[in-house]
Amino acid sequence: MAETSSSLHSPAYVFLLRAGHRLRPLHQAHAHIIVSGLHRSRSLLTKLLSFACSAAATRRYTLLLLHSIPEPDSFLFSSIIRASSRSSSPSSSLLFYFLMLSLPVPPSNYTFTSVLKSCADLSASRTGISIHSHLLVHGFDQDSYVQTALLVFYAKCGDLVVARKVFDRMPERKVVAWNAMISGYEQNGIGEEAIELFHKMRDAGVLPDSATMVSLLSACAQVGALSLGQWVENYVMENGLELNVVLGTSLINMYARCGHVRKAREVFDMLPEHNVIAWTAMIAAYGMHGHGLEAMQLFDRMRSEGPLPNDVTFVAVLSACAHSGLVCEGREAFESMSRDYQLVPRVEHHVCMVDMYGRAGLLDEAMWFIRERIQAEPGAAVWTAMLGACKMHKDFDLGVEVAERLLTIEPENPSHYVLLSNIYALAGRMDRVEKVRNVMIRQRLKKQTGYSLIEIDNVPHVFRMGDTSHPQTMQIYNYLEELMHKIRNAGYMPETDSVLHELEEEEREYALRFHSEKLAIAFGLMNAGEDVVIRIVKNLRMCRDCHLAIKFMSVIACREIIVRDKHRFHHFKDGECSCKDYW
DNA sequence: GTAGGGTTAG
């Protein structure tokens, strides 16, 4: 095919560049290329095709274009595969890849990085695994770019063991490879591993960059590692890493999830630019701390001076309303979503609405919403929210009905059984409680075990219920006994409801007194400085009894106690909780 | 022309 050096200086090329990713101008540029007699220029056609792929032009058009080119080469295929892998329909790149193989045109290392990225983004695990074997056949398994793409593919598909294998076998690990592995752990909810790998990275003498810090902060947010998060902020400042909107958002999220809403807001105000993700993160931050009014104020400001809210923003807004009892505001936001922003409510939004009505005690409204406003068959998440409401407001009949429906939808989920047995217990149906427990034992369903984490002098300590592994165990239990005695004298009465059947059989003897958050608080009161706020991170929801006990503890110990549970924050102070018992 | 980064319900 004729290639003239002039084709890249031709007016047609300028025309093409100007067209960019817009479809109609691309058609015009195509016409221009033909009219100027440059339709044999491979570089121009490659560029045109790549633009067409990024524009997610109709597949018909791109295929037509492709077929009009005689003997397309490896470079051309790699270009369009890369362009499609970054477009809104990455599956096209798989199509082009298999077309390439069938011709056959030999793939290159560039081909594999792109096509693996598509598999990762599509979670196309079977296809990705077969492509793994292709790249072995073509001898690209030692290419560090291909290896990193492969690692990311396995991590995105959730196979961290294989991802780690790829990582460990890399002869040379640059910062990008470390970042990919750290991010992989974090994205899969294994924040501890992400943090551990970060320490290994430092030991290996690899200098972290901004992307490392973003993933690391997410990991800190996940596990509640405040001191490491603060270290990261320091590092960023001292090493002159630019506080851009991505890094800033990660920092906001870390502070919010580690209990420091005010610091989160400071970072938000510091950012040079605010996109929809940064706004959403800050609204969510207020929401999870029960600061519904602040969340709504910020949302109003966003509507008047910020970017357009997206569906994630509305999840944050509705959740904030739900956790603060802002029913009218929430209802209006829900309507506004489709009316003003043409956003289609998804399951998450429905769940928030049901949760919002439910928490507020408007169980009829919640049921009405499920019946009338949800088009398809409501999923398990919606019923879980409904069940939570029944439990909170002690509507046992409805609760049992809902729980049984949940079990038919997701019979393999142990937490539904726990909820159902709780509802039966609250309703006094002990016979049913035993039945449910037996089903669980027969099916070997085990509920998650709870733990609580507290940092003292930047060192994290983890406690589990009835934990005796800590070196200070004796002192902690003695201290806790004494504390429980004091709060009983102050008027605390154990909420025995909560003892029932949240526990496995052998754990019952520990009952309520030694739930992990109580152990962590006792340990914190013993070891933290006088005026230090006690901060606990718990992986499950708190039970009613702990919630009540901690209110008393905040008075007796004269201390502010902040607990993050599975869903939100509780700030205990002077005998009250910021959630206003609204959780 | 190649690999890695932030927000969301229960």
Coordinates of C-alpha atoms (C1' of nucleotides) in Angstrom, one line a residue:
Chain A
M1 CA 0.0 0.0 0.0
A2 CA 1.3 3.4 -1.0
E3 CA 2.4 5.5 1.9
T4 CA 3.5 9.1 1.3
S5 CA 5.2 11.1 4.0
S6 CA 2.9 13.9 2.9
S7 CA -0.3 12.2 4.2
L8 CA 0.4 13.3 7.8
H9 CA 0.8 16.8 6.6
S10 CA -2.2 16.8 4.4
P11 CA -5.4 18.9 4.9
A12 CA -7.3 15.6 5.3
Y13 CA -5.2 14.7 8.3
V14 CA -5.9 18.1 9.9
F15 CA -9.6 17.5 9.1
L16 CA -9.4 14.1 10.8
L17 CA -7.7 15.4 13.9
R18 CA -10.4 18.1 14.2
A19 CA -13.1 15.5 13.9
G20 CA -11.7 13.7 17.0
H21 CA -14.1 11.3 18.5
R22 CA -17.3 12.8 17.1
L23 CA -19.0 10.5 14.7
R24 CA -20.5 12.8 12.0
P25 CA -17.3 14.8 11.5
L26 CA -15.5 11.5 11.3
H27 CA -17.7 10.5 8.4
Q28 CA -16.9 13.8 6.7
A29 CA -13.2 13.3 7.3
H30 CA -13.5 9.9 5.8
A31 CA -15.1 11.4 2.7
H32 CA -12.3 14.0 2.7
I33 CA -9.7 11.3 2.7
I34 CA -11.3 9.6 -0.3
V35 CA -11.8 12.8 -2.2
S36 CA -8.2 13.8 -1.7
G37 CA -7.1 10.5 -3.1
L38 CA -5.5 9.5 0.2
H39 CA -7.6 6.4 0.8
R40 CA -4.5 4.3 0.3
S41 CA -2.6 5.9 3.2
R42 CA -2.3 3.3 5.9
S43 CA -1.5 5.8 8.7
L44 CA -4.4 8.0 7.9
L45 CA -6.8 5.0 7.8
T46 CA -5.4 3.6 11.0
K47 CA -6.0 6.9 12.7
L48 CA -9.5 7.2 11.3
L49 CA -10.4 3.7 12.4
S50 CA -9.0 4.3 15.9
F51 CA -11.0 7.5 16.3
A52 CA -14.1 5.6 15.1
C53 CA -13.5 2.9 17.8
S54 CA -13.0 5.5 20.6
A55 CA -16.2 7.2 19.4
A56 CA -18.0 3.9 19.9
A57 CA -19.2 4.3 16.4
T58 CA -21.5 1.7 15.2
R59 CA -19.7 -1.6 14.8
R60 CA -21.1 -1.8 11.3
Y61 CA -19.3 1.3 10.3
T62 CA -15.9 0.3 11.8
L63 CA -16.1 -3.2 10.4
L64 CA -17.0 -1.7 7.0
L65 CA -14.0 0.6 7.2
L66 CA -11.8 -2.3 8.3
H67 CA -12.8 -4.5 5.5
S68 CA -12.1 -1.7 3.0
I69 CA -8.4 -1.9 3.9
P70 CA -6.4 -4.5 2.1
E71 CA -4.1 -6.5 4.3
P72 CA -4.5 -4.7 7.6
D73 CA -1.3 -5.1 9.7
S74 CA -0.6 -5.8 13.3
F75 CA -0.1 -2.1 14.1
L76 CA -3.5 -1.3 12.7
F77 CA -5.2 -4.0 14.7
S78 CA -3.4 -3.1 17.9
S79 CA -4.5 0.5 17.4
I80 CA -8.1 -0.2 17.1
I81 CA -8.1 -2.8 19.9
R82 CA -6.5 -0.2 22.1
A83 CA -9.0 2.4 21.1
S84 CA -12.0 0.1 21.7
S85 CA -10.6 -1.1 25.0
R86 CA -10.8 2.5 26.2
S87 CA -14.2 3.2 24.7
S88 CA -17.6 2.7 26.3
S89 CA -17.9 -0.7 24.6
P90 CA -14.7 -2.5 25.3
S91 CA -16.2 -5.8 24.0
S92 CA -15.5 -4.5 20.5
S93 CA -11.8 -5.0 21.2
L94 CA -12.4 -8.7 21.7
L95 CA -14.2 -8.9 18.4
F96 CA -11.2 -7.2 16.7
Y97 CA -8.8 -9.4 18.5
F98 CA -10.4 -12.6 17.4
L99 CA -10.8 -11.2 13.8
M100 CA -7.0 -10.5 13.9
L101 CA -6.2 -14.1 15.0
S102 CA -8.5 -15.6 12.3
L103 CA -6.8 -13.7 9.4
P104 CA -4.2 -14.4 10.8
V105 CA -2.4 -11.2 11.7
P106 CA 0.3 -11.8 14.4
P107 CA -0.6 -10.0 17.7
S108 CA 2.1 -8.0 19.6
N109 CA 2.7 -7.1 23.2
Y110 CA 0.7 -4.0 22.5
T111 CA -2.2 -6.1 21.4
F112 CA -2.2 -8.1 24.6
T113 CA -2.1 -5.2 27.0
S114 CA -5.2 -3.7 25.5
V115 CA -7.2 -6.9 25.1
L116 CA -6.4 -7.9 28.6
K117 CA -7.6 -4.6 29.9
S118 CA -10.9 -5.2 28.1
C119 CA -11.2 -8.6 29.7
A120 CA -10.5 -7.0 33.1
D121 CA -13.1 -4.3 32.6
L122 CA -15.7 -6.7 31.3
S123 CA -14.8 -9.3 34.0
A124 CA -14.6 -11.7 31.1
S125 CA -12.6 -14.3 33.0
R126 CA -12.9 -17.3 30.6
T127 CA -11.9 -15.2 27.6
G128 CA -9.0 -13.6 29.6
I129 CA -7.7 -17.0 30.6
S130 CA -7.6 -18.2 27.0
I131 CA -5.8 -15.0 26.0
H132 CA -3.3 -15.8 28.8
S133 CA -2.5 -19.0 26.9
H134 CA -2.3 -17.1 23.6
L135 CA 0.3 -14.7 24.9
L136 CA 2.3 -17.6 26.2
V137 CA 2.2 -19.2 22.7
H138 CA 3.3 -15.9 21.2
G139 CA 6.1 -15.5 23.7
F140 CA 5.1 -12.3 25.4
D141 CA 5.0 -13.6 28.9
Q142 CA 8.2 -11.9 29.9
D143 CA 7.0 -8.4 28.8
S144 CA 6.5 -6.4 31.9
Y145 CA 3.7 -4.4 30.4
V146 CA 1.8 -7.6 29.5
Q147 CA 2.5 -9.0 32.9
T148 CA 1.0 -6.1 34.6
A149 CA -2.0 -6.1 32.4
L150 CA -2.4 -9.8 33.2
L151 CA -2.1 -9.2 36.9
V152 CA -4.8 -6.5 36.7
F153 CA -7.0 -8.9 34.8
Y154 CA -6.8 -11.6 37.4
A155 CA -7.2 -9.1 40.2
K156 CA -10.3 -7.6 38.6
C157 CA -11.8 -11.0 38.2
G158 CA -11.2 -11.6 41.9
D159 CA -8.5 -14.2 41.6
L160 CA -5.9 -12.6 43.8
V161 CA -3.9 -15.8 44.2
V162 CA -3.1 -16.0 40.5
A163 CA -2.7 -12.2 40.3
R164 CA -0.1 -12.5 43.1
K165 CA 1.6 -15.4 41.3
V166 CA 2.0 -13.2 38.3
F167 CA 3.3 -10.4 40.4
D168 CA 5.8 -12.6 42.3
R169 CA 7.2 -14.0 39.1
M170 CA 7.9 -10.7 37.5
P171 CA 11.6 -10.4 37.1
E172 CA 11.4 -6.6 37.5
R173 CA 8.7 -4.8 39.4
K174 CA 8.3 -1.1 38.7
V175 CA 6.1 1.2 40.7
V176 CA 3.1 0.5 38.3
A177 CA 3.2 -3.2 39.0
W178 CA 3.3 -2.6 42.8
N179 CA 0.4 -0.2 42.4
A180 CA -1.6 -2.6 40.4
M181 CA -1.2 -5.3 43.1
I182 CA -1.9 -3.0 46.0
S183 CA -5.0 -1.7 44.2
G184 CA -6.1 -5.3 43.4
Y185 CA -6.1 -6.2 47.1
E186 CA -7.9 -3.0 48.1
Q187 CA -10.6 -3.3 45.4
N188 CA -11.3 -6.8 46.5
G189 CA -11.8 -5.7 50.1
I190 CA -8.6 -7.0 51.5
G191 CA -7.2 -3.7 52.8
E192 CA -4.9 -5.4 55.3
E193 CA -3.0 -7.2 52.4
A194 CA -2.9 -3.9 50.5
I195 CA -1.2 -2.2 53.4
E196 CA 1.2 -5.1 54.0
L197 CA 2.2 -5.1 50.4
F198 CA 2.8 -1.3 50.6
H199 CA 5.3 -1.9 53.5
K200 CA 7.0 -4.6 51.3
M201 CA 7.2 -2.1 48.5
R202 CA 9.0 0.4 50.8
D203 CA 11.3 -2.4 52.0
A204 CA 12.1 -3.2 48.3
G205 CA 13.2 0.4 48.0
V206 CA 10.6 1.3 45.3
L207 CA 9.5 4.9 45.6
P208 CA 5.7 5.2 45.9
D209 CA 3.9 7.7 43.7
S210 CA 0.6 9.5 43.7
A211 CA -1.3 6.4 42.4
T212 CA 0.2 4.3 45.2
M213 CA -1.1 6.7 47.8
V214 CA -4.6 6.8 46.3
S215 CA -5.0 3.0 46.6
L216 CA -3.3 3.0 50.0
L217 CA -5.7 5.6 51.3
S218 CA -8.6 3.6 50.1
A219 CA -7.2 0.6 52.0
C220 CA -6.8 2.8 55.2
A221 CA -10.4 3.9 54.8
Q222 CA -11.5 0.3 54.5
V223 CA -9.8 -1.0 57.6
G224 CA -10.0 2.2 59.6
A225 CA -6.2 2.8 59.8
L226 CA -6.3 6.4 60.7
S227 CA -2.6 6.8 61.7
L228 CA -1.3 5.3 58.4
G229 CA -3.8 7.6 56.6
Q230 CA -2.4 10.6 58.4
W231 CA 1.1 9.4 57.6
V232 CA 0.1 9.3 53.9
E233 CA -1.1 12.9 54.1
N234 CA 2.2 14.0 55.6
Y235 CA 4.1 12.1 53.0
V236 CA 2.1 13.8 50.2
M237 CA 2.8 17.2 51.6
E238 CA 6.5 16.6 52.4
N239 CA 7.3 15.0 49.1
G240 CA 5.5 17.6 47.1
L241 CA 3.0 15.2 45.5
E242 CA 0.4 17.3 43.9
L243 CA -2.9 17.2 45.8
N244 CA -5.1 16.7 42.7
V245 CA -8.8 15.9 42.8
V246 CA -8.2 12.1 42.7
L247 CA -5.8 12.1 45.5
G248 CA -7.9 14.6 47.4
T249 CA -11.0 12.5 47.1
S250 CA -9.2 9.5 48.4
L251 CA -8.1 11.6 51.3
I252 CA -11.6 12.9 52.0
N253 CA -12.9 9.3 52.0
M254 CA -10.1 8.1 54.3
Y255 CA -10.8 10.9 56.9
A256 CA -14.5 10.3 56.7
R257 CA -14.3 6.6 57.2
C258 CA -11.8 7.0 60.0
G259 CA -14.2 9.3 61.9
H260 CA -12.9 12.7 61.1
V261 CA -15.6 14.5 59.1
R262 CA -14.1 17.9 59.9
K263 CA -10.8 17.0 58.4
A264 CA -12.6 15.5 55.4
R265 CA -14.2 18.9 54.9
E266 CA -10.9 20.7 55.3
V267 CA -9.4 18.6 52.5
F268 CA -12.5 19.2 50.3
D269 CA -12.2 23.0 50.8
M270 CA -8.5 22.8 49.9
L271 CA -9.0 21.1 46.5
P272 CA -8.3 23.3 43.5
E273 CA -11.0 21.6 41.6
H274 CA -14.2 19.7 42.5
N275 CA -15.7 17.2 40.1
V276 CA -18.8 15.1 40.7
I277 CA -16.8 12.4 42.5
A278 CA -15.3 14.8 45.0
W279 CA -18.7 16.3 45.8
T280 CA -20.3 12.9 46.1
A281 CA -17.6 11.7 48.5
M282 CA -18.1 14.7 50.7
I283 CA -21.9 14.4 50.8
A284 CA -21.4 10.7 51.6
A285 CA -19.0 11.6 54.4
Y286 CA -21.7 13.8 56.1
G287 CA -24.3 11.1 55.5
M288 CA -22.4 8.3 57.2
H289 CA -21.9 10.5 60.3
G290 CA -25.6 11.3 60.5
H291 CA -25.1 14.9 59.5
G292 CA -28.0 15.0 57.1
L293 CA -28.5 18.7 57.1
E294 CA -24.9 19.4 56.2
A295 CA -25.2 16.8 53.5
M296 CA -28.3 18.5 52.1
Q297 CA -26.7 21.9 52.3
L298 CA -23.7 20.7 50.3
F299 CA -26.0 19.0 47.8
D300 CA -27.9 22.3 47.3
R301 CA -24.6 24.1 46.7
M302 CA -23.6 21.4 44.3
R303 CA -26.9 21.8 42.4
S304 CA -26.4 25.6 42.0
E305 CA -22.7 25.9 41.5
G306 CA -21.2 22.4 41.0
P307 CA -21.2 19.7 38.3
L308 CA -24.3 17.7 37.5
P309 CA -25.0 15.1 40.2
N310 CA -24.9 11.5 38.9
D311 CA -26.6 8.3 40.2
V312 CA -24.0 7.7 42.8
T313 CA -24.5 11.2 44.2
F314 CA -28.1 10.4 44.7
V315 CA -27.3 7.2 46.5
A316 CA -25.2 9.3 48.9
V317 CA -28.0 12.0 49.2
L318 CA -30.8 9.4 49.9
S319 CA -28.7 7.5 52.3
A320 CA -27.9 10.7 54.2
C321 CA -31.6 11.5 54.4
A322 CA -32.4 8.0 55.6
H323 CA -29.8 8.1 58.4
S324 CA -31.0 11.5 59.6
G325 CA -34.8 11.1 59.3
L326 CA -35.1 13.7 56.5
V327 CA -38.1 12.0 54.9
C328 CA -39.5 15.0 53.0
E329 CA -36.1 16.0 51.7
G330 CA -35.4 12.4 50.6
R331 CA -38.7 12.0 48.9
E332 CA -38.1 15.2 47.0
A333 CA -34.6 14.2 46.0
F334 CA -35.8 10.9 44.7
E335 CA -38.4 12.6 42.5
S336 CA -35.9 15.1 41.4
M337 CA -33.5 12.4 40.2
S338 CA -35.6 11.4 37.2
R339 CA -37.5 14.7 36.8
D340 CA -34.5 17.1 36.7
Y341 CA -31.6 14.9 35.9
Q342 CA -33.0 12.1 33.7
L343 CA -31.5 9.5 36.0
V344 CA -33.2 6.1 36.3
P345 CA -33.4 5.0 39.9
R346 CA -31.6 1.7 40.5
V347 CA -31.8 -0.9 43.2
E348 CA -29.5 1.1 45.5
H349 CA -31.9 4.1 45.3
H350 CA -34.9 1.9 46.1
V351 CA -33.0 0.4 49.0
C352 CA -32.3 3.9 50.4
M353 CA -36.0 4.9 50.1
V354 CA -37.3 1.8 51.8
D355 CA -34.6 2.2 54.5
M356 CA -35.6 5.8 54.9
Y357 CA -39.3 5.2 55.4
G358 CA -38.5 2.2 57.5
R359 CA -36.1 3.9 59.9
A360 CA -38.7 6.7 60.3
G361 CA -41.2 4.1 61.4
L362 CA -43.3 4.6 58.3
L363 CA -43.6 0.9 57.6
D364 CA -46.7 1.2 55.5
E365 CA -45.1 3.8 53.3
A366 CA -42.1 1.6 52.9
M367 CA -44.3 -1.3 51.8
W368 CA -46.2 1.0 49.5
F369 CA -43.0 2.1 47.9
I370 CA -41.9 -1.5 47.3
R371 CA -45.3 -2.3 45.8
E372 CA -45.9 0.8 43.7
R373 CA -42.6 2.3 42.9
I374 CA -40.4 -0.7 42.1
Q375 CA -41.1 -2.0 38.6
A376 CA -39.4 -5.4 38.6
E377 CA -39.5 -8.0 41.4
P378 CA -37.8 -6.4 44.4
G379 CA -34.4 -7.9 45.1
A380 CA -33.0 -9.3 48.3
A381 CA -31.4 -5.9 49.2
V382 CA -34.8 -4.2 49.3
W383 CA -36.3 -6.8 51.6
T384 CA -33.2 -6.7 53.9
A385 CA -33.8 -3.0 54.4
M386 CA -37.5 -3.7 55.0
L387 CA -36.6 -6.4 57.5
G388 CA -34.3 -4.0 59.3
A389 CA -37.2 -1.6 59.7
C390 CA -39.5 -4.3 61.0
K391 CA -36.9 -5.3 63.6
M392 CA -36.2 -1.7 64.6
H393 CA -39.9 -0.9 65.1
K394 CA -40.8 -4.4 66.5
D395 CA -43.4 -5.3 63.8
F396 CA -42.8 -9.0 64.2
D397 CA -45.6 -10.3 62.0
L398 CA -44.5 -8.3 59.0
G399 CA -40.9 -9.1 59.9
V400 CA -41.4 -12.8 59.8
E401 CA -43.2 -12.5 56.5
V402 CA -40.4 -10.4 55.0
A403 CA -37.6 -12.7 56.4
E404 CA -39.2 -15.8 54.9
R405 CA -39.5 -14.1 51.6
L406 CA -35.8 -13.2 51.8
L407 CA -34.9 -16.8 52.4
T408 CA -36.7 -18.0 49.3
I409 CA -34.7 -15.4 47.3
E410 CA -31.3 -16.0 48.8
P411 CA -31.3 -19.3 50.7
E412 CA -27.5 -19.4 50.8
N413 CA -27.0 -16.1 52.7
P414 CA -26.4 -16.8 56.4
S415 CA -27.2 -13.2 57.5
H416 CA -30.8 -13.7 56.5
Y417 CA -31.1 -16.7 58.8
V418 CA -29.6 -14.6 61.6
L419 CA -32.1 -11.9 61.0
L420 CA -35.0 -14.3 60.8
S421 CA -34.0 -16.0 64.1
N422 CA -33.7 -12.6 65.7
I423 CA -37.2 -11.7 64.6
Y424 CA -38.6 -15.0 65.9
A425 CA -36.7 -14.4 69.2
L426 CA -38.1 -10.9 69.6
A427 CA -41.5 -12.2 68.9
G428 CA -41.0 -14.9 71.6
R429 CA -41.2 -17.8 69.1
M430 CA -38.4 -19.8 70.6
D431 CA -39.5 -23.0 68.9
R432 CA -38.9 -21.3 65.5
V433 CA -35.6 -19.9 66.7
E434 CA -34.3 -23.4 67.3
K435 CA -35.5 -24.5 63.9
V436 CA -33.7 -21.8 62.1
R437 CA -30.6 -22.4 64.0
N438 CA -30.7 -26.1 63.1
V439 CA -31.2 -25.3 59.5
M440 CA -28.1 -23.1 59.6
I441 CA -26.1 -25.8 61.3
R442 CA -27.3 -28.5 58.9
Q443 CA -26.4 -26.3 55.9
R444 CA -23.1 -25.3 57.5
L445 CA -24.0 -21.6 57.2
K446 CA -21.7 -19.6 59.4
K447 CA -22.3 -15.9 60.1
Q448 CA -19.3 -13.6 59.9
T449 CA -17.5 -13.2 63.2
G450 CA -17.4 -9.8 64.6
Y451 CA -14.3 -7.8 65.4
S452 CA -13.4 -4.4 66.7
L453 CA -10.3 -2.4 66.1
I454 CA -8.7 0.4 68.1
E455 CA -5.5 2.2 67.5
I456 CA -3.4 3.2 70.5
D457 CA -0.2 5.3 69.8
N458 CA -0.6 4.4 66.1
V459 CA -0.6 0.7 66.8
P460 CA -3.8 -1.2 65.8
H461 CA -5.3 -3.7 68.3
V462 CA -8.0 -6.1 67.1
F463 CA -10.5 -7.7 69.5
R464 CA -13.0 -10.5 68.8
M465 CA -15.9 -11.5 71.1
G466 CA -14.6 -13.3 74.1
D467 CA -11.1 -12.7 72.9
T468 CA -8.4 -13.9 75.3
S469 CA -5.4 -13.5 72.9
H470 CA -4.3 -10.1 74.0
P471 CA -1.4 -9.9 76.4
Q472 CA -3.4 -7.6 78.7
T473 CA -6.4 -9.9 78.7
M474 CA -6.8 -10.2 82.5
Q475 CA -6.6 -6.5 83.1
I476 CA -9.0 -5.8 80.2
Y477 CA -11.6 -8.2 81.5
N478 CA -11.3 -6.9 85.1
Y479 CA -11.5 -3.3 83.9
L480 CA -14.6 -4.1 81.8
E481 CA -16.3 -6.0 84.7
E482 CA -15.7 -2.9 86.9
L483 CA -17.0 -0.6 84.2
M484 CA -20.1 -2.7 83.6
H485 CA -20.7 -2.6 87.3
K486 CA -20.5 1.2 87.4
I487 CA -22.8 1.7 84.5
R488 CA -25.4 -0.7 86.0
N489 CA -25.3 1.5 89.1
A490 CA -25.9 4.5 86.8
G491 CA -29.0 2.9 85.5
Y492 CA -28.0 0.7 82.6
M493 CA -30.1 -2.4 82.2
P494 CA -28.8 -5.1 79.7
E495 CA -31.0 -5.4 76.6
T496 CA -31.2 -9.1 76.7
D497 CA -32.9 -9.3 73.3
S498 CA -29.6 -8.9 71.8
V499 CA -28.1 -11.9 73.4
L500 CA -30.3 -14.2 71.7
H501 CA -28.9 -16.1 68.9
E502 CA -26.6 -13.6 67.5
L503 CA -24.0 -16.0 68.9
E504 CA -22.9 -19.4 68.0
E505 CA -23.6 -22.0 70.7
E506 CA -20.2 -22.2 72.2
E507 CA -20.0 -18.5 72.4
R508 CA -23.1 -17.9 74.4
E509 CA -21.4 -18.0 77.8
Y510 CA -19.6 -14.8 77.0
A511 CA -23.0 -13.3 76.2
L512 CA -23.3 -9.6 75.9
R513 CA -20.6 -8.5 78.3
F514 CA -17.7 -9.4 76.0
H515 CA -18.8 -8.2 72.6
S516 CA -15.7 -7.1 70.8
E517 CA -16.5 -3.4 70.9
K518 CA -16.8 -3.5 74.7
L519 CA -13.4 -5.1 74.9
A520 CA -11.9 -2.6 72.6
I521 CA -13.4 0.3 74.5
A522 CA -12.1 -1.0 77.8
F523 CA -8.7 -1.4 76.4
G524 CA -8.9 2.1 74.9
L525 CA -9.9 3.6 78.2
M526 CA -7.1 1.8 80.0
N527 CA -4.4 2.8 77.5
A528 CA -5.3 6.0 75.7
G529 CA -4.4 9.4 77.1
E530 CA -6.8 11.4 79.3
D531 CA -8.5 13.5 76.7
V532 CA -8.1 11.2 73.7
V533 CA -11.3 10.4 71.8
I534 CA -11.8 6.6 71.7
R535 CA -12.2 5.5 68.1
I536 CA -13.5 2.0 67.3
V537 CA -13.9 0.4 63.9
K538 CA -16.3 -2.6 63.9
N539 CA -17.0 -4.9 60.9
L540 CA -20.6 -5.7 61.8
R541 CA -23.5 -3.7 63.1
M542 CA -23.6 -2.9 66.8
C543 CA -26.2 -4.7 68.8
R544 CA -28.8 -2.6 70.8
D545 CA -27.2 -3.6 74.1
C546 CA -23.7 -2.4 73.2
H547 CA -25.2 0.8 71.8
L548 CA -27.0 1.4 75.1
A549 CA -24.0 0.4 77.2
I550 CA -21.6 2.7 75.4
K551 CA -23.9 5.7 76.0
F552 CA -23.5 5.0 79.7
M553 CA -19.8 4.5 79.3
S554 CA -19.4 7.9 77.7
V555 CA -20.8 9.4 80.9
I556 CA -19.1 7.3 83.5
A557 CA -15.7 7.5 81.8
C558 CA -16.3 11.1 80.8
R559 CA -15.1 10.4 77.3
E560 CA -16.1 10.8 73.7
I561 CA -16.4 7.5 72.0
I562 CA -16.7 7.1 68.2
V563 CA -17.7 3.8 66.8
R564 CA -17.9 3.0 63.1
D565 CA -20.1 0.0 62.5
K566 CA -20.9 -1.8 59.2
H567 CA -23.1 1.0 58.0
R568 CA -22.4 4.3 59.7
F569 CA -20.8 6.2 62.6
H570 CA -22.0 6.6 66.2
H571 CA -20.6 9.5 68.1
F572 CA -21.2 8.9 71.8
K573 CA -21.0 11.9 74.1
D574 CA -22.5 12.7 77.5
G575 CA -24.8 9.7 77.4
E576 CA -26.2 10.4 73.9
C577 CA -25.4 9.1 70.4
S578 CA -25.3 11.2 67.3
C579 CA -27.5 8.7 65.5
K580 CA -30.3 9.6 67.9
D581 CA -31.0 5.9 68.2
Y582 CA -31.8 6.1 64.6
W583 CA -29.9 3.2 63.1
Chain B
dG1 C1' 1.0 3.6 20.4
dT2 C1' 1.8 -0.4 25.6
dA3 C1' 0.6 -1.5 32.5
dG4 C1' -1.6 1.3 37.9
dG5 C1' -5.4 5.8 41.0
dG6 C1' -10.9 8.6 43.7
dT7 C1' -17.4 8.5 45.0
dT8 C1' -22.6 4.6 46.1
dA9 C1' -27.6 1.3 49.4
dG10 C1' -28.6 -3.0 53.0

